[in-house]
Coordinates of C-alpha atoms in Angstrom, one line a residue:
X1 CA 0.0 0.0 0.0
X2 CA 1.4 3.4 -1.0
X3 CA 1.9 5.3 2.2
X4 CA 1.9 8.6 0.4
X5 CA 5.0 9.7 2.2
X6 CA 6.4 12.7 0.4
X7 CA 9.9 13.6 1.5
X8 CA 11.0 17.2 0.8
X9 CA 14.7 16.2 1.2
X10 CA 16.8 13.2 1.8
X11 CA 16.2 13.4 5.5
X12 CA 12.8 13.6 7.3
X13 CA 12.6 14.8 10.9
X14 CA 9.8 15.7 13.3
X15 CA 9.5 19.5 13.8
X16 CA 10.5 20.6 17.3
X17 CA 8.2 22.6 19.5
X18 CA 8.1 26.3 18.7
X19 CA 10.6 28.2 20.9
X20 CA 11.7 31.8 21.3
X21 CA 13.9 33.0 18.4
X22 CA 16.2 36.0 18.1
X23 CA 18.6 37.1 15.4
X24 CA 21.6 39.5 15.9
X25 CA 20.2 40.4 19.4
X26 CA 16.7 41.3 18.1
X27 CA 13.9 39.3 19.7
X28 CA 11.5 38.0 16.9
X29 CA 9.0 35.7 18.6
X30 CA 8.2 33.5 21.5
X31 CA 8.8 34.1 25.2
X32 CA 11.9 36.2 25.6
X33 CA 14.4 34.7 28.0
X34 CA 15.9 37.0 30.6
X35 CA 19.6 37.2 31.1
X36 CA 20.7 34.9 33.9
X37 CA 21.8 36.6 37.1
X38 CA 25.4 36.4 38.3
X39 CA 24.3 34.3 41.2
X40 CA 22.8 31.5 38.9
X41 CA 25.1 28.5 39.1
X42 CA 26.4 27.0 35.9
X43 CA 25.4 23.4 35.3
X44 CA 27.9 20.9 36.5
X45 CA 29.9 18.9 34.0
X46 CA 28.0 15.7 33.5
X47 CA 29.2 12.3 32.2
X48 CA 27.1 9.8 30.4
X49 CA 27.4 6.3 28.8
X50 CA 25.9 5.3 25.5
X51 CA 25.0 1.9 24.1
X52 CA 24.1 1.8 20.4
X53 CA 22.4 -1.4 19.3
X54 CA 21.4 -2.3 15.7
X55 CA 19.0 -5.1 15.4
X56 CA 19.6 -7.9 13.0
X57 CA 17.9 -8.2 9.6
X58 CA 14.9 -10.5 10.2
X59 CA 15.5 -12.4 6.9
X60 CA 19.3 -13.0 7.3
X61 CA 19.7 -12.8 11.0
X62 CA 22.8 -10.6 10.5
X63 CA 23.6 -7.1 11.5
X64 CA 24.4 -4.6 8.8
X65 CA 27.9 -3.8 10.0
X66 CA 28.4 -1.1 7.4
X67 CA 25.3 0.6 8.6
X68 CA 26.3 0.3 12.3
X69 CA 29.7 1.8 11.5
X70 CA 28.0 4.8 9.8
X71 CA 25.6 5.2 12.7
X72 CA 28.5 5.3 15.1
X73 CA 30.4 7.8 13.0
X74 CA 27.3 10.1 12.8
X75 CA 26.3 9.8 16.4
X76 CA 27.1 12.8 18.6
X77 CA 26.6 10.6 21.7
X78 CA 29.1 8.0 20.6
X79 CA 31.8 10.5 19.5
X80 CA 31.4 12.7 22.6
X81 CA 30.9 10.0 25.3
X82 CA 34.4 10.5 26.7
X83 CA 33.9 14.2 27.3
X84 CA 31.5 15.6 30.1
X85 CA 28.8 17.9 28.9
X86 CA 27.0 20.8 30.5
X87 CA 24.5 19.2 32.8
X88 CA 21.8 16.8 31.9
X89 CA 20.4 19.3 29.4
X90 CA 23.6 18.8 27.4
X91 CA 22.9 15.0 27.4
X92 CA 19.3 15.6 26.3
X93 CA 20.5 17.9 23.5
X94 CA 22.9 15.3 22.2
X95 CA 20.2 12.6 22.4
X96 CA 17.7 14.7 20.5
X97 CA 20.2 15.5 17.8
X98 CA 21.1 11.9 17.6
X99 CA 17.5 10.9 16.8
X100 CA 17.7 13.0 13.7
X101 CA 21.2 11.8 12.9
X102 CA 20.1 8.1 13.1
X103 CA 17.1 8.7 10.9
X104 CA 19.2 10.5 8.3
X105 CA 21.8 7.8 8.3
X106 CA 19.1 5.1 7.7
X107 CA 17.9 7.1 4.7
X108 CA 21.4 7.3 3.2
X109 CA 21.4 3.5 3.1
X110 CA 17.9 3.0 1.9
X111 CA 16.1 2.1 5.2
X112 CA 12.9 4.2 4.9
X113 CA 10.9 2.0 7.3
X114 CA 13.4 2.0 10.1
X115 CA 12.7 2.8 13.8
X116 CA 14.9 4.7 16.2
X117 CA 14.4 4.4 20.0
X118 CA 16.4 6.6 22.4
X119 CA 16.1 5.9 26.1
X120 CA 17.6 7.9 28.9
X121 CA 18.0 6.2 32.3
X122 CA 15.6 3.5 31.1
X123 CA 12.9 5.8 30.0
X124 CA 11.9 7.1 26.5
X125 CA 13.6 10.4 25.5
X126 CA 10.2 12.2 25.1
X127 CA 9.2 11.3 28.7
X128 CA 12.5 12.5 30.2
X129 CA 12.3 15.8 28.3
X130 CA 8.8 16.5 29.8
X131 CA 9.8 15.3 33.3
X132 CA 10.8 18.3 35.5
X133 CA 12.6 16.1 38.0
X134 CA 16.4 15.7 37.6
X135 CA 18.0 12.5 36.6
X136 CA 19.8 10.9 39.6
X137 CA 21.9 8.2 37.9
X138 CA 25.5 9.1 37.2
X139 CA 26.9 8.7 34.7
X140 CA 23.6 9.1 32.8
X141 CA 22.9 5.9 30.8
X142 CA 21.7 6.4 27.2
X143 CA 20.5 3.5 25.1
X144 CA 20.0 3.9 21.3
X145 CA 18.3 1.1 19.5
X146 CA 18.0 1.1 15.7
X147 CA 15.7 -1.3 13.9
X148 CA 16.6 -0.7 10.2
X149 CA 13.8 -2.8 8.6
X150 CA 14.2 -3.8 4.9
X151 CA 16.3 -1.9 2.4
X152 CA 14.0 -0.1 -0.1
X153 CA 14.7 -0.3 -3.8
X154 CA 14.1 2.4 -6.4
X155 CA 10.6 2.0 -7.9
X156 CA 9.3 4.4 -10.6
X157 CA 11.8 7.1 -11.5
X158 CA 10.5 10.1 -13.5
X159 CA 13.1 12.7 -14.7
X160 CA 11.8 15.8 -16.5
X161 CA 13.5 18.9 -17.9
X162 CA 11.9 22.3 -18.5
X163 CA 14.0 24.0 -21.1
X164 CA 13.4 26.3 -24.1
X165 CA 15.6 24.2 -26.3
X166 CA 13.5 21.2 -27.3
X167 CA 16.4 19.4 -28.9
X168 CA 18.0 18.9 -25.5
X169 CA 15.3 16.6 -24.2
X170 CA 16.9 13.6 -25.9
X171 CA 20.5 14.8 -25.1
X172 CA 20.2 15.5 -21.3
X173 CA 20.8 12.6 -18.9
X174 CA 17.9 10.3 -18.1
X175 CA 17.3 8.3 -14.9
X176 CA 20.0 5.7 -15.6
X177 CA 22.6 8.4 -16.5
X178 CA 21.8 10.1 -13.3
X179 CA 22.4 6.9 -11.3
X180 CA 18.7 6.2 -10.5
X181 CA 18.0 2.7 -11.8
X182 CA 14.8 0.9 -10.9
X183 CA 15.5 -2.1 -8.7
X184 CA 18.7 -0.8 -7.2
X185 CA 19.0 0.2 -3.5
X186 CA 17.3 3.5 -2.9
X187 CA 20.1 5.3 -1.1
X188 CA 19.1 8.9 -0.4
X189 CA 22.5 10.1 -1.4
X190 CA 21.8 8.7 -4.9
X191 CA 19.0 11.3 -5.2
X192 CA 21.3 14.1 -4.2
X193 CA 23.9 13.0 -6.6
X194 CA 21.3 12.7 -9.4
X195 CA 20.3 16.3 -8.7
X196 CA 23.9 17.5 -9.0
X197 CA 24.4 15.6 -12.2
X198 CA 21.3 17.0 -13.8
X199 CA 22.1 20.6 -12.8
X200 CA 25.7 20.0 -14.1
X201 CA 24.4 18.8 -17.4
X202 CA 22.3 21.9 -17.9
X203 CA 25.2 24.0 -16.7
X204 CA 27.3 22.5 -19.6
X205 CA 24.5 23.2 -22.1
X206 CA 24.2 26.9 -21.5
X207 CA 21.9 27.1 -18.4
X208 CA 24.0 28.3 -15.5
X209 CA 21.0 29.2 -13.3
X210 CA 19.2 25.9 -13.6
X211 CA 17.4 24.6 -10.4
X212 CA 15.5 21.6 -9.2
X213 CA 11.9 22.9 -9.5
X214 CA 10.3 19.9 -7.9
X215 CA 11.4 16.8 -5.9
X216 CA 9.0 14.1 -4.8
X217 CA 10.1 11.0 -2.9
X218 CA 7.3 8.6 -2.2
X219 CA 7.9 5.5 -0.1
X220 CA 5.7 2.5 -0.7
X221 CA 6.0 0.5 2.6
X222 CA 4.1 -2.5 1.3
X223 CA 6.4 -2.9 -1.7
X224 CA 9.5 -1.5 0.0
X225 CA 10.2 0.8 -2.9
X226 CA 10.9 4.5 -3.3
X227 CA 9.4 6.4 -6.2
X228 CA 11.4 9.4 -7.3
X229 CA 10.3 12.4 -9.4
X230 CA 12.8 15.2 -10.2
X231 CA 11.8 18.2 -12.3
X232 CA 14.7 20.4 -13.5
X233 CA 14.0 24.0 -14.6
X234 CA 16.8 25.2 -16.9
X235 CA 16.0 28.9 -16.5
X236 CA 17.3 31.3 -19.1
X237 CA 19.9 30.4 -21.7
X238 CA 23.2 32.3 -21.3
X239 CA 26.2 33.3 -23.4
X240 CA 29.7 34.2 -22.3
X241 CA 29.9 37.9 -21.6
X242 CA 32.9 40.1 -21.0
X243 CA 35.7 38.7 -18.9
X244 CA 37.2 40.9 -16.2
X245 CA 40.3 40.2 -14.1
X246 CA 40.7 41.2 -10.4
X247 CA 43.6 41.0 -7.9
X248 CA 46.6 41.3 -10.3
X249 CA 49.9 42.8 -9.0
X250 CA 52.6 42.1 -11.6
X251 CA 50.6 39.8 -13.9
X252 CA 49.2 41.3 -17.1
X253 CA 45.4 41.1 -16.9
X254 CA 45.2 41.2 -20.8
X255 CA 47.4 38.0 -20.9
X256 CA 45.2 36.3 -18.2
X257 CA 42.1 37.0 -20.2
X258 CA 43.7 35.7 -23.4
X259 CA 45.2 32.6 -21.7
X260 CA 42.0 31.7 -20.0
X261 CA 40.5 31.3 -23.6
X262 CA 36.9 32.0 -22.6
X263 CA 35.2 33.0 -26.0
X264 CA 32.9 36.0 -25.5
X265 CA 29.6 35.5 -27.3
X266 CA 29.7 31.7 -27.3
X267 CA 26.9 29.7 -25.6
X268 CA 27.8 29.3 -21.9
X269 CA 29.5 26.0 -21.0
X270 CA 30.7 25.3 -17.5
X271 CA 33.4 23.0 -18.8
X272 CA 35.1 25.9 -20.5
X273 CA 35.3 27.7 -17.2
X274 CA 36.8 24.6 -15.5
X275 CA 39.4 24.3 -18.2
X276 CA 40.2 28.0 -17.9
X277 CA 40.7 27.6 -14.2
X278 CA 42.9 24.6 -14.6
X279 CA 45.0 26.3 -17.3
X280 CA 45.5 29.4 -15.2
X281 CA 46.3 27.4 -12.1
X282 CA 48.9 25.3 -14.1
X283 CA 50.9 28.6 -14.7
X284 CA 52.1 28.3 -11.2
X285 CA 52.0 32.0 -10.5
X286 CA 48.8 32.2 -8.4
X287 CA 48.4 31.5 -4.7
X288 CA 44.6 31.5 -5.2
X289 CA 42.4 31.6 -8.2
X290 CA 38.7 31.7 -8.9
X291 CA 36.8 31.8 -12.3
X292 CA 33.2 32.6 -11.6
X293 CA 30.1 33.8 -13.5
X294 CA 28.1 36.7 -12.3
X295 CA 24.9 36.0 -10.3
X296 CA 22.6 37.5 -12.9
X297 CA 22.2 37.0 -16.6
X298 CA 22.2 40.3 -18.4
X299 CA 19.1 41.4 -20.4
X300 CA 20.9 40.6 -23.7
X301 CA 21.5 37.0 -22.5
X302 CA 25.2 37.4 -21.7
X303 CA 26.8 36.4 -18.4
X304 CA 29.9 38.3 -17.4
X305 CA 32.8 36.3 -16.0
X306 CA 35.2 37.4 -13.3
X307 CA 38.7 36.0 -12.8
X308 CA 39.9 36.7 -9.3
X309 CA 43.6 36.0 -8.5
X310 CA 46.1 36.3 -5.8
X311 CA 49.8 36.2 -6.9
X312 CA 52.5 34.0 -5.4
X313 CA 56.0 35.4 -4.8
X314 CA 57.9 35.7 -8.1
X315 CA 61.1 34.1 -6.9
X316 CA 61.3 30.7 -5.2
X317 CA 64.0 28.1 -4.5
X318 CA 63.9 24.6 -3.3
X319 CA 66.1 21.6 -2.6
X320 CA 65.8 17.8 -2.2
X321 CA 67.7 14.7 -1.4
X322 CA 67.6 11.1 -2.4
X323 CA 69.4 7.9 -1.3
X324 CA 69.7 4.3 -2.3
X325 CA 72.0 1.6 -1.2
X326 CA 73.1 1.2 -4.9
X327 CA 73.5 4.8 -6.0
X328 CA 74.4 6.5 -2.7
X329 CA 73.4 10.0 -1.7
X330 CA 72.3 12.7 -4.0
X331 CA 71.2 16.3 -3.5
X332 CA 69.5 18.7 -5.9
X333 CA 68.3 22.3 -5.8
X334 CA 66.7 25.0 -8.0
X335 CA 66.1 28.7 -8.2
X336 CA 63.0 29.8 -10.2
X337 CA 61.6 33.1 -11.3
X338 CA 57.9 32.5 -12.0
X339 CA 57.0 35.8 -13.7
X340 CA 59.8 37.5 -15.5
X341 CA 57.8 40.0 -17.7
X342 CA 54.3 39.8 -16.4
X343 CA 53.0 36.9 -18.6
X344 CA 54.2 34.0 -16.4
X345 CA 57.5 33.6 -18.2
X346 CA 59.6 31.2 -16.2
X347 CA 63.4 31.1 -15.8
X348 CA 64.9 28.2 -13.7
X349 CA 68.4 27.3 -12.8
X350 CA 68.7 23.8 -11.4
X351 CA 71.5 21.5 -10.3
X352 CA 72.1 18.2 -8.8
X353 CA 75.1 16.2 -7.4
X354 CA 75.1 12.5 -7.1
X355 CA 77.4 9.9 -5.4
X356 CA 78.4 12.5 -2.9
X357 CA 79.5 9.8 -0.5
X358 CA 82.1 8.5 -3.0
X359 CA 85.7 8.4 -1.8
X360 CA 87.1 9.9 -5.0
X361 CA 85.8 13.4 -5.9
X362 CA 86.3 12.6 -9.6
X363 CA 83.6 10.0 -9.4
X364 CA 80.9 12.6 -8.6
X365 CA 77.9 12.9 -10.9
X366 CA 76.5 16.3 -11.5
X367 CA 74.0 18.2 -13.7
X368 CA 73.4 21.9 -14.3
X369 CA 70.4 23.1 -16.3
X370 CA 69.1 26.5 -17.4
X371 CA 65.5 26.5 -18.7
X372 CA 63.1 29.2 -20.0
X373 CA 59.4 28.8 -20.7
X374 CA 57.0 31.3 -22.4
X375 CA 53.3 30.3 -21.9
X376 CA 50.9 31.3 -24.6
X377 CA 53.7 32.2 -27.0
X378 CA 51.5 31.4 -30.1
X379 CA 47.9 31.6 -28.9
X380 CA 46.5 30.5 -25.5
X381 CA 47.2 26.8 -26.1
X382 CA 50.8 26.9 -27.5
X383 CA 53.9 27.5 -25.4
X384 CA 57.6 27.8 -26.1
X385 CA 60.4 26.2 -24.0
X386 CA 64.2 26.1 -24.3
X387 CA 67.0 24.8 -22.1
X388 CA 70.7 24.3 -21.8
X389 CA 72.3 21.5 -19.8
X390 CA 75.7 20.2 -18.7
X391 CA 75.8 16.7 -17.3
X392 CA 78.4 14.2 -16.0
X393 CA 77.3 10.6 -15.5
X394 CA 79.5 7.9 -14.1
X395 CA 77.7 4.7 -13.5
X396 CA 79.7 1.4 -13.4
X397 CA 79.5 1.0 -17.2
X398 CA 80.6 4.3 -18.6
X399 CA 81.6 7.9 -18.1
X400 CA 79.8 10.6 -20.0
X401 CA 80.3 14.3 -20.1
X402 CA 77.7 16.1 -22.2
X403 CA 76.4 19.5 -23.3
X404 CA 72.9 19.9 -24.8
X405 CA 70.5 22.5 -26.0
X406 CA 66.9 22.1 -27.0
X407 CA 63.8 24.2 -28.0
X408 CA 60.2 23.0 -28.1
X409 CA 56.7 24.2 -29.1
X410 CA 54.2 22.7 -26.7
X411 CA 50.6 22.3 -27.7
X412 CA 47.6 21.5 -25.4
X413 CA 45.0 19.8 -27.5
X414 CA 42.6 19.5 -24.5
X415 CA 42.8 18.9 -20.8
X416 CA 44.2 15.3 -21.2
X417 CA 46.2 15.4 -24.5
X418 CA 49.3 17.4 -25.2
X419 CA 52.2 17.3 -27.6
X420 CA 55.6 19.0 -28.1
X421 CA 58.0 19.1 -31.0
X422 CA 61.3 20.8 -31.4
X423 CA 64.9 20.6 -32.1
X424 CA 67.9 19.2 -30.1
X425 CA 71.7 19.5 -30.2
X426 CA 73.6 17.0 -28.1
X427 CA 77.4 16.8 -27.7
X428 CA 79.0 14.0 -25.5
X429 CA 82.5 12.7 -24.7
X430 CA 82.2 9.2 -23.4
X431 CA 84.4 6.3 -22.2
X432 CA 83.0 2.8 -22.1
X433 CA 83.9 -0.7 -23.2
X434 CA 84.2 0.5 -26.8
X435 CA 86.8 3.1 -25.9
X436 CA 86.7 6.9 -25.9
X437 CA 84.3 8.5 -28.4
X438 CA 82.8 11.8 -29.3
X439 CA 79.2 12.3 -30.5
X440 CA 77.4 15.3 -31.9
X441 CA 73.8 14.5 -32.4
X442 CA 71.2 16.8 -34.1
X443 CA 67.6 15.7 -33.8
X444 CA 64.0 16.6 -34.1
X445 CA 62.2 15.1 -31.0
X446 CA 58.5 14.8 -30.7
X447 CA 56.3 13.8 -27.7
X448 CA 52.6 13.0 -27.3
X449 CA 51.3 12.8 -23.8
X450 CA 47.9 11.5 -22.5
X451 CA 47.2 12.1 -18.8
X452 CA 43.9 11.5 -16.9
X453 CA 45.5 11.0 -13.5
X454 CA 43.7 12.5 -10.5
X455 CA 47.0 13.4 -8.9
X456 CA 50.5 13.7 -10.3
X457 CA 52.4 12.6 -7.2
X458 CA 50.0 10.1 -5.7
X459 CA 47.4 9.0 -8.3
X460 CA 44.5 6.7 -7.4
X461 CA 42.9 6.6 -10.8
X462 CA 43.5 7.4 -14.4
X463 CA 46.1 6.7 -17.1
X464 CA 49.4 8.3 -18.0
X465 CA 50.9 7.5 -21.4
X466 CA 53.7 9.1 -23.4
X467 CA 55.1 8.3 -26.8
X468 CA 58.4 9.8 -28.0
X469 CA 60.2 9.6 -31.4
X470 CA 63.3 11.5 -32.6
X471 CA 64.9 11.2 -36.0
X472 CA 68.5 12.3 -35.6
X473 CA 72.0 12.3 -37.2
X474 CA 75.5 12.2 -35.7
X475 CA 77.1 15.2 -37.4
X476 CA 80.6 13.8 -36.8
X477 CA 80.2 10.7 -38.9
X478 CA 76.7 11.3 -40.5
X479 CA 75.3 8.1 -38.9
X480 CA 71.5 8.1 -39.0
X481 CA 69.6 7.4 -35.8
X482 CA 66.0 7.1 -34.7
X483 CA 65.1 7.1 -31.0
X484 CA 61.7 6.0 -29.8
X485 CA 60.1 5.1 -26.5
X486 CA 56.6 4.4 -25.2
X487 CA 55.3 4.0 -21.7
X488 CA 51.8 3.7 -20.2
X489 CA 50.8 3.5 -16.5
X490 CA 47.3 2.8 -15.1
X491 CA 45.9 3.3 -11.7
X492 CA 42.7 1.6 -10.3
X493 CA 41.1 2.1 -6.9
X494 CA 39.8 -1.3 -5.5
X495 CA 37.4 0.2 -3.0
X496 CA 35.3 3.4 -2.7
X497 CA 37.7 5.0 -0.2
X498 CA 40.7 4.4 -2.5
X499 CA 42.6 2.7 0.4
X500 CA 43.7 0.0 -2.0
X501 CA 45.2 1.0 -5.3
X502 CA 46.4 -1.3 -8.1
X503 CA 49.1 0.4 -10.2
X504 CA 50.7 -1.0 -13.3
X505 CA 53.2 0.3 -15.9
X506 CA 54.6 -1.1 -19.2
X507 CA 57.4 0.6 -21.1
X508 CA 59.3 -0.2 -24.2
X509 CA 61.8 1.5 -26.6
X510 CA 63.9 1.1 -29.7
X511 CA 66.8 2.8 -31.3
X512 CA 67.6 2.4 -35.0
X513 CA 71.3 2.7 -35.8
X514 CA 73.9 1.0 -38.0
X515 CA 75.6 -0.4 -34.9
X516 CA 75.5 -0.2 -31.1
X517 CA 78.7 1.9 -31.0
X518 CA 76.9 4.7 -33.1
X519 CA 74.8 5.4 -30.0
X520 CA 76.2 7.3 -27.0
X521 CA 76.2 5.1 -24.0
X522 CA 74.2 7.7 -22.1
X523 CA 71.4 7.2 -24.5
X524 CA 71.4 3.4 -24.8
X525 CA 68.9 1.5 -22.8
X526 CA 70.0 0.2 -19.3
X527 CA 67.7 -1.1 -16.7
X528 CA 68.1 -1.7 -12.9
X529 CA 67.6 0.6 -10.0
X530 CA 64.8 2.7 -8.4
X531 CA 63.3 3.9 -11.7
X532 CA 63.1 0.6 -13.5
X533 CA 63.7 -2.8 -11.8
X534 CA 64.2 -2.4 -8.1
X535 CA 66.7 -4.7 -6.3
X536 CA 69.2 -4.8 -9.1
X537 CA 72.3 -2.5 -9.3
X538 CA 71.8 0.8 -11.1
X539 CA 72.0 0.3 -14.9
X540 CA 73.2 -3.3 -14.4
X541 CA 70.6 -5.0 -16.6
X542 CA 71.3 -5.3 -20.3
X543 CA 73.5 -7.1 -22.9
X544 CA 77.1 -7.6 -21.8
X545 CA 80.6 -7.9 -23.1
X546 CA 82.3 -10.0 -20.5
X547 CA 81.1 -8.6 -17.2
X548 CA 80.5 -5.1 -18.6
X549 CA 76.9 -4.1 -19.3
X550 CA 77.0 -2.2 -22.6
X551 CA 73.4 -1.1 -22.9
X552 CA 70.9 -2.0 -25.5
X553 CA 69.0 -0.7 -28.6
X554 CA 65.7 -1.9 -27.3
X555 CA 64.1 -2.8 -23.9
X556 CA 60.9 -4.0 -22.3
X557 CA 59.9 -3.1 -18.7
X558 CA 57.0 -4.1 -16.6
X559 CA 56.0 -2.8 -13.1
X560 CA 53.2 -3.7 -10.8
X561 CA 52.3 -2.4 -7.3
X562 CA 49.5 -2.9 -4.8
X563 CA 49.3 0.2 -2.6
X564 CA 47.3 0.5 0.6
X565 CA 46.7 3.2 3.2
X566 CA 47.2 1.8 6.7
X567 CA 46.3 5.1 8.3
X568 CA 45.7 8.6 7.0
X569 CA 49.4 9.3 6.9
X570 CA 51.0 5.8 6.5
X571 CA 50.8 3.5 3.6
X572 CA 52.4 0.2 2.4
X573 CA 53.3 -1.1 -1.0
X574 CA 54.1 -4.5 -2.4
X575 CA 55.7 -4.6 -5.9
X576 CA 57.0 -6.8 -8.7
X577 CA 59.3 -5.3 -11.4
X578 CA 60.6 -7.0 -14.5
X579 CA 62.7 -5.9 -17.5
X580 CA 65.4 -6.6 -20.0
X581 CA 67.4 -4.7 -22.5
X582 CA 68.5 -6.1 -25.9
X583 CA 71.3 -5.5 -28.3
X584 CA 69.0 -5.5 -31.4
X585 CA 66.8 -2.6 -32.4
X586 CA 63.7 -4.7 -31.6
X587 CA 63.2 -6.8 -28.4
X588 CA 64.3 -10.3 -29.4
X589 CA 64.3 -11.7 -25.9
X590 CA 67.9 -12.8 -26.3
X591 CA 68.3 -11.6 -22.7
X592 CA 66.0 -13.1 -20.0
X593 CA 63.6 -10.8 -18.1
X594 CA 65.2 -9.9 -14.8
X595 CA 62.6 -9.9 -11.9
X596 CA 62.8 -8.0 -8.6
X597 CA 60.2 -8.1 -5.8
X598 CA 59.9 -6.1 -2.6
X599 CA 57.8 -4.0 -0.3
X600 CA 57.9 -0.4 1.0
X601 CA 56.3 2.2 3.2
X602 CA 54.8 5.5 2.3
X603 CA 54.4 8.6 4.5
X604 CA 51.9 11.0 2.9
X605 CA 52.8 14.7 3.0
X606 CA 51.1 17.7 1.3
X607 CA 53.8 17.7 -1.4
X608 CA 53.5 13.9 -2.1
X609 CA 54.4 10.6 -0.4
X610 CA 57.8 10.0 1.1
X611 CA 58.9 6.6 -0.3
X612 CA 61.0 3.9 1.3
X613 CA 61.3 0.7 -0.8
X614 CA 63.3 -2.5 -0.3
X615 CA 63.9 -4.6 -3.4
X616 CA 65.3 -8.1 -3.8
X617 CA 66.7 -9.4 -7.1
X618 CA 65.5 -12.9 -8.0
X619 CA 68.4 -13.6 -10.4
X620 CA 71.3 -11.3 -9.3
X621 CA 74.3 -10.9 -11.7
X622 CA 77.8 -9.5 -11.3
X623 CA 77.7 -6.3 -9.1
X624 CA 74.0 -6.9 -8.1
X625 CA 73.4 -6.7 -4.3
X626 CA 71.4 -9.2 -2.3
X627 CA 68.9 -6.4 -1.7
X628 CA 68.6 -2.7 -2.3
X629 CA 67.0 0.2 -0.4
X630 CA 65.5 3.3 -2.1
X631 CA 64.3 6.6 -0.5
X632 CA 62.6 9.4 -2.4
X633 CA 59.6 11.6 -2.8
X634 CA 56.4 10.6 -4.7
X635 CA 55.3 7.2 -5.8
X636 CA 57.8 5.1 -7.9
X637 CA 55.6 5.7 -10.9

């Protein structure tokens, strides 16, 4: 039998008795309370105990433990039972509030026929409230009993849109798209989510002032179903109006408007504003940023947009450190100017020193880099970057001293896809198993990047993929070269709270050349170490001449991790890495895959997780340790 219960919101509570009410010191209605005299005694701190009981499901005989946990989290009595309150009135206030909390929590899990009983000192709450006599028992005992009843399922779902654009009726999301599917559990939060999705869809189609015109939730207690009717009113259609900028100090407001790329006169689309905010935030020059439409659509249908910013300090420096049992200690630092000329031009000087615990100073590794970036150099979606670098590398297999210069045009196709293409000049003097050689490589590198990760340093969902190709020539002996590499990583949350994350990565690469010696050792493929196959010595996986790893012209690498959060700040990781490098330009599996396994801890900080990993090689070779330890910032991939 349809009970005809119409809920105006996700929660339904009994209205409290009318009481006196005042606002900002002005008495509005009810009996005005007089100010207590100085002689009135304050209520004594009063302790209480609480027992929360959830009755079992009559069909299964089991208690819904998830519901019980939610009830405990939402209970003011449970969360405050270790702290005394202000007299017995404080206990009664918590108990009254908990009645509403319990009913609301039942609705969130689809229990619309549940009962909540609150007893104080063995008597119903309503009786105690009306009793003028004080409660004698201390601590005051409170019993809360929740009888959930059956879980209601969604019955008839009716979604309607009132909009002046008739063609949208078939384009706007229906019940299923909004997450309201007949037969599924009727969680009240599903209705709230459906409303947000419906309004967001209208917002994306040019109706920024849409509203929920009608909401009807009717519980049928005989069928244990909840019928839902939602009526959305789109309001007036809007078009982007003029864009104004507020809060600038050294940034050029004209540049900000241009870089935001909000097309005046185009039909309003909330996604364009979100992209504009992301693009401006990625400039790295703003401490705070907000892109917001005005409250009112103008008479001509336009909606002005205001960009409000607060600028960060222009100059910044930073430093970091890393350590592994294979590679030793390393330090790095940088100085950056975020806004050279008022259009977010960046100049950065960075340097690093590795193997600083080495006995011989000549064995130090170092890098020095000068980089410049001009955002919006050729329109709002195309930037220009250039850099100079000097590097000395000295792994076990070779010594390389190099100078390089590059320049790139960077294009953002949308919020997930970007590309860059440019030119590179690379000079290196190297010593390895083939002797001492000089290289002078001129190339045209290109990159394509796809990124849907929710967080760069600690992703819990999404994909990150990058493809790279560079045709080049060694100007010293005219040897043709083609470098290429591809990698893809994916992240999947295994539970709603993302406390368990499955992460995987695959990477491969090839180099076309007449011979292996035509390729600088610093640009051949070596595996082993914290960035590839943990547990093995740094760059100790690859084809060999004798005991010397010479690097390869192709490689294959696989990484898998199971990440879990033990607490809000501490996490643990188990991992398996595998990889091999090959002498030929295509992986021919002439070298076996080397496998490393291990585990690690993570300490989550605002700038990313601190990482401690211990890796064990399953098939150690010459120079490989029995285990290796790695310390760094951010996840391993």
